[in-house]
Tab-separated table of C-alpha atoms in Angstrom:
chain	number	residue	atom	x	y	z
A	153	MET	CA	15.147	-10.563	2.867
A	154	GLN	CA	16.406	-12.779	0.052
A	155	LYS	CA	13.153	-12.282	-1.871
A	156	SER	CA	13.465	-8.499	-1.685
A	157	ILE	CA	17.100	-8.605	-2.843
A	158	LEU	CA	16.099	-10.900	-5.698
A	159	GLY	CA	13.242	-8.506	-6.575
A	160	ILE	CA	15.612	-5.536	-6.643
A	161	VAL	CA	18.076	-7.402	-8.868
A	162	ILE	CA	15.270	-8.436	-11.242
A	163	PHE	CA	13.945	-4.855	-11.294
A	164	ILE	CA	17.411	-3.509	-12.177
A	165	LEU	CA	17.843	-6.112	-14.920
A	166	ILE	CA	14.435	-5.254	-16.383
A	167	GLY	CA	15.358	-1.554	-16.313
A	168	PHE	CA	18.624	-2.248	-18.135
A	169	GLY	CA	16.787	-4.468	-20.641
A	170	VAL	CA	14.233	-1.781	-21.414
A	171	SER	CA	17.016	0.820	-21.691
A	172	PHE	CA	18.958	-1.413	-24.092
A	173	LEU	CA	15.924	-2.193	-26.270
A	174	LEU	CA	14.135	1.162	-26.340
A	175	GLY	CA	16.809	3.715	-25.420
A	176	TRP	CA	18.132	5.088	-22.182
A	177	VAL	CA	15.544	7.894	-21.956
A	178	PHE	CA	12.676	5.433	-22.186
A	179	GLY	CA	14.465	3.145	-19.705
A	180	VAL	CA	14.975	5.905	-17.141
A	181	ASN	CA	11.333	6.972	-17.393
A	182	PHE	CA	10.190	3.340	-17.225
A	183	SER	CA	12.318	2.689	-14.128
A	184	LEU	CA	11.236	5.842	-12.300
A	185	GLY	CA	7.565	5.217	-13.084
A	186	ALA	CA	7.792	1.639	-11.867
A	187	LEU	CA	9.762	2.620	-8.763
A	188	GLY	CA	7.275	5.359	-7.869
A	189	PHE	CA	4.343	2.999	-8.198
A	190	ILE	CA	6.136	0.356	-6.104
A	191	PHE	CA	6.628	2.990	-3.393
A	192	ILE	CA	2.917	3.813	-3.476
A	193	VAL	CA	1.902	0.154	-3.193
A	194	ILE	CA	4.288	-0.490	-0.289
A	195	ALA	CA	3.264	2.728	1.476
A	196	SER	CA	-0.425	1.890	1.067
A	197	PHE	CA	0.093	-1.609	2.445
A	198	LYS	CA	2.173	-0.455	5.405
A	199	GLY	CA	-0.228	2.390	6.159
A	200	MET	CA	-3.258	0.089	6.113
A	201	GLN	CA	-1.433	-2.482	8.213
A	202	ALA	CA	-0.475	0.085	10.856
A	203	LYS	CA	-3.989	1.594	10.970
A	204	SER	CA	-5.598	-1.838	11.274
A	205	LYS	CA	-3.290	-2.888	14.104
A	206	ALA	CA	-3.953	0.356	15.962
A	207	LYS	CA	-7.742	0.033	15.571
A	208	ILE	CA	-7.746	-3.598	16.733
A	209	LYS	CA	-5.578	-2.743	19.742
A	210	ASN	CA	-7.847	0.173	20.617
A	211	ALA	CA	-10.961	-1.988	20.345
A	212	LYS	CA	-9.415	-4.723	22.493
A	213	ASP	CA	-8.434	-2.171	25.132
A	214	ILE	CA	-11.975	-0.793	25.213
A	215	ALA	CA	-13.430	-4.307	25.392
A	216	ASN	CA	-11.083	-5.254	28.246
A	217	LEU	CA	-11.988	-2.134	30.236
A	218	GLU	CA	-15.691	-2.764	29.776
A	219	ALA	CA	-15.312	-6.423	30.729
A	220	LEU	CA	-13.531	-5.446	33.933
A	221	SER	CA	-16.174	-2.902	34.872
A	222	LYS	CA	-19.144	-5.216	34.141
A	223	ASN	CA	-18.755	-8.749	35.464
A	224	ASP	CA	-22.470	-9.636	35.444
A	225	LEU	CA	-23.885	-9.071	31.989
A	226	ASP	CA	-27.132	-10.372	30.643
A	227	LYS	CA	-27.820	-10.982	26.948
A	228	LYS	CA	-28.934	-7.389	26.247
A	229	ASP	CA	-25.714	-5.998	27.670
A	230	ASP	CA	-23.680	-8.478	25.622
A	231	LYS	CA	-25.323	-7.214	22.432
A	232	LYS	CA	-24.759	-3.625	23.492
A	233	GLN	CA	-21.105	-4.337	24.264
A	234	GLU	CA	-20.661	-6.012	20.884
A	235	LYS	CA	-22.118	-2.962	19.106
A	236	GLU	CA	-19.827	-0.660	21.067
A	237	LEU	CA	-16.852	-2.804	20.145
A	238	LEU	CA	-17.750	-2.605	16.451
A	239	LYS	CA	-18.229	1.138	16.817
A	240	ALA	CA	-14.801	1.393	18.445
A	241	LEU	CA	-13.267	-0.464	15.517
A	242	ASP	CA	-14.888	2.024	13.096
A	243	THR	CA	-13.879	0.006	10.067
A	244	SER	CA	-16.081	1.821	7.603
A	245	LYS	CA	-14.587	2.034	4.140
A	246	PHE	CA	-14.761	5.806	4.163
A	247	SER	CA	-12.871	6.285	7.425
A	248	LEU	CA	-10.190	3.762	6.476
A	249	GLY	CA	-9.835	5.409	3.073
A	250	VAL	CA	-9.429	8.863	4.565
A	251	GLU	CA	-6.930	7.642	7.139
A	252	LEU	CA	-4.966	5.763	4.495
A	253	SER	CA	-4.901	8.781	2.178
A	254	PHE	CA	-3.186	10.826	4.855
A	255	SER	CA	-0.483	8.242	5.519
A	256	LEU	CA	2.897	9.961	5.691
A	257	PHE	CA	4.658	7.311	3.620
A	258	ARG	CA	1.991	7.413	0.925
A	259	ILE	CA	2.278	11.193	0.682
A	260	LEU	CA	6.076	10.826	0.422
A	261	ALA	CA	5.617	8.272	-2.364
A	262	TYR	CA	3.469	10.730	-4.320
A	263	ILE	CA	6.036	13.459	-3.698
A	264	PHE	CA	8.658	11.104	-5.177
A	265	ILE	CA	6.543	10.633	-8.297
A	266	VAL	CA	5.969	14.363	-8.757
A	267	ALA	CA	9.635	15.158	-8.055
A	268	SER	CA	10.834	12.546	-10.546
A	269	ILE	CA	8.550	13.945	-13.264
A	270	VAL	CA	9.706	17.502	-12.525
A	271	ILE	CA	13.379	16.500	-12.575
A	272	LEU	CA	12.919	14.629	-15.842
A	273	GLN	CA	11.140	17.702	-17.284
A	274	ILE	CA	13.961	19.993	-16.139
A	275	PHE	CA	16.534	17.874	-17.951
A	276	GLY	CA	14.226	17.597	-20.964
A	277	ILE	CA	14.089	13.808	-20.946
A	278	PHE	CA	10.559	13.179	-19.700
A	279	HIS	CA	8.893	10.543	-21.866
A	280	ALA	CA	5.252	10.090	-20.828
A	281	VAL	CA	4.827	6.764	-22.598
A	282	GLY	CA	7.900	5.324	-20.861
A	283	TYR	CA	6.724	6.574	-17.481
A	284	ILE	CA	3.223	5.159	-17.922
A	285	ALA	CA	4.702	1.898	-19.245
A	286	GLY	CA	6.688	1.542	-15.997
A	287	ILE	CA	3.576	2.048	-13.898
A	288	SER	CA	1.567	-0.317	-16.095
A	289	PHE	CA	4.291	-2.957	-15.930
A	290	ILE	CA	4.076	-3.082	-12.126
A	291	VAL	CA	0.269	-3.266	-12.279
A	292	VAL	CA	0.501	-6.252	-14.638
A	293	ILE	CA	3.076	-7.939	-12.377
A	294	LEU	CA	0.800	-7.445	-9.342
A	295	ILE	CA	-2.191	-8.901	-11.204
A	296	ILE	CA	-0.164	-11.915	-12.316
A	297	ALA	CA	1.131	-12.435	-8.764
A	298	TYR	CA	-2.434	-12.302	-7.420
A	299	ILE	CA	-3.673	-14.821	-9.996
A	300	VAL	CA	-0.765	-17.159	-9.200
A	301	LYS	CA	-1.505	-16.829	-5.492
A	302	LEU	CA	-5.157	-17.698	-6.079
A	303	SER	CA	-4.278	-20.693	-8.231
A	304	ILE	CA	-1.857	-21.983	-5.582
A	305	LYS	CA	-4.553	-21.772	-2.882
A	306	ALA	CA	-7.073	-23.633	-5.067
């Protein structure tokens, strides 16, 4: 909880800094672009996490039912059961990608991005460079965080 509050405070300070240095229009676009991309990243993570947990639970339930129904299994049946378990997981990249794309929170995050661009256009203050800079800033922060995480593990 403290990390998320610290992150929000840092995000607000960065938004004010960009607004002070490059103008309030650029700062608003920067902040909304960054916020929209953060929503997409969080929604993607939460969606994938929920789908993975559901698939693992489903596979375990199927495996438990099969284990109860078949107490005496020879090696061929073990292999068959293992294949059925993997089939029940259905962790192909395509199926996970499709399921993730239709995550409610991810769709809401994209709606936020579109709505923010439309609202900025209505008020005549949309600045594409500022918006893209906000998105790019978060991408750079995520890459740096990943590199730091890898260097800490090594």
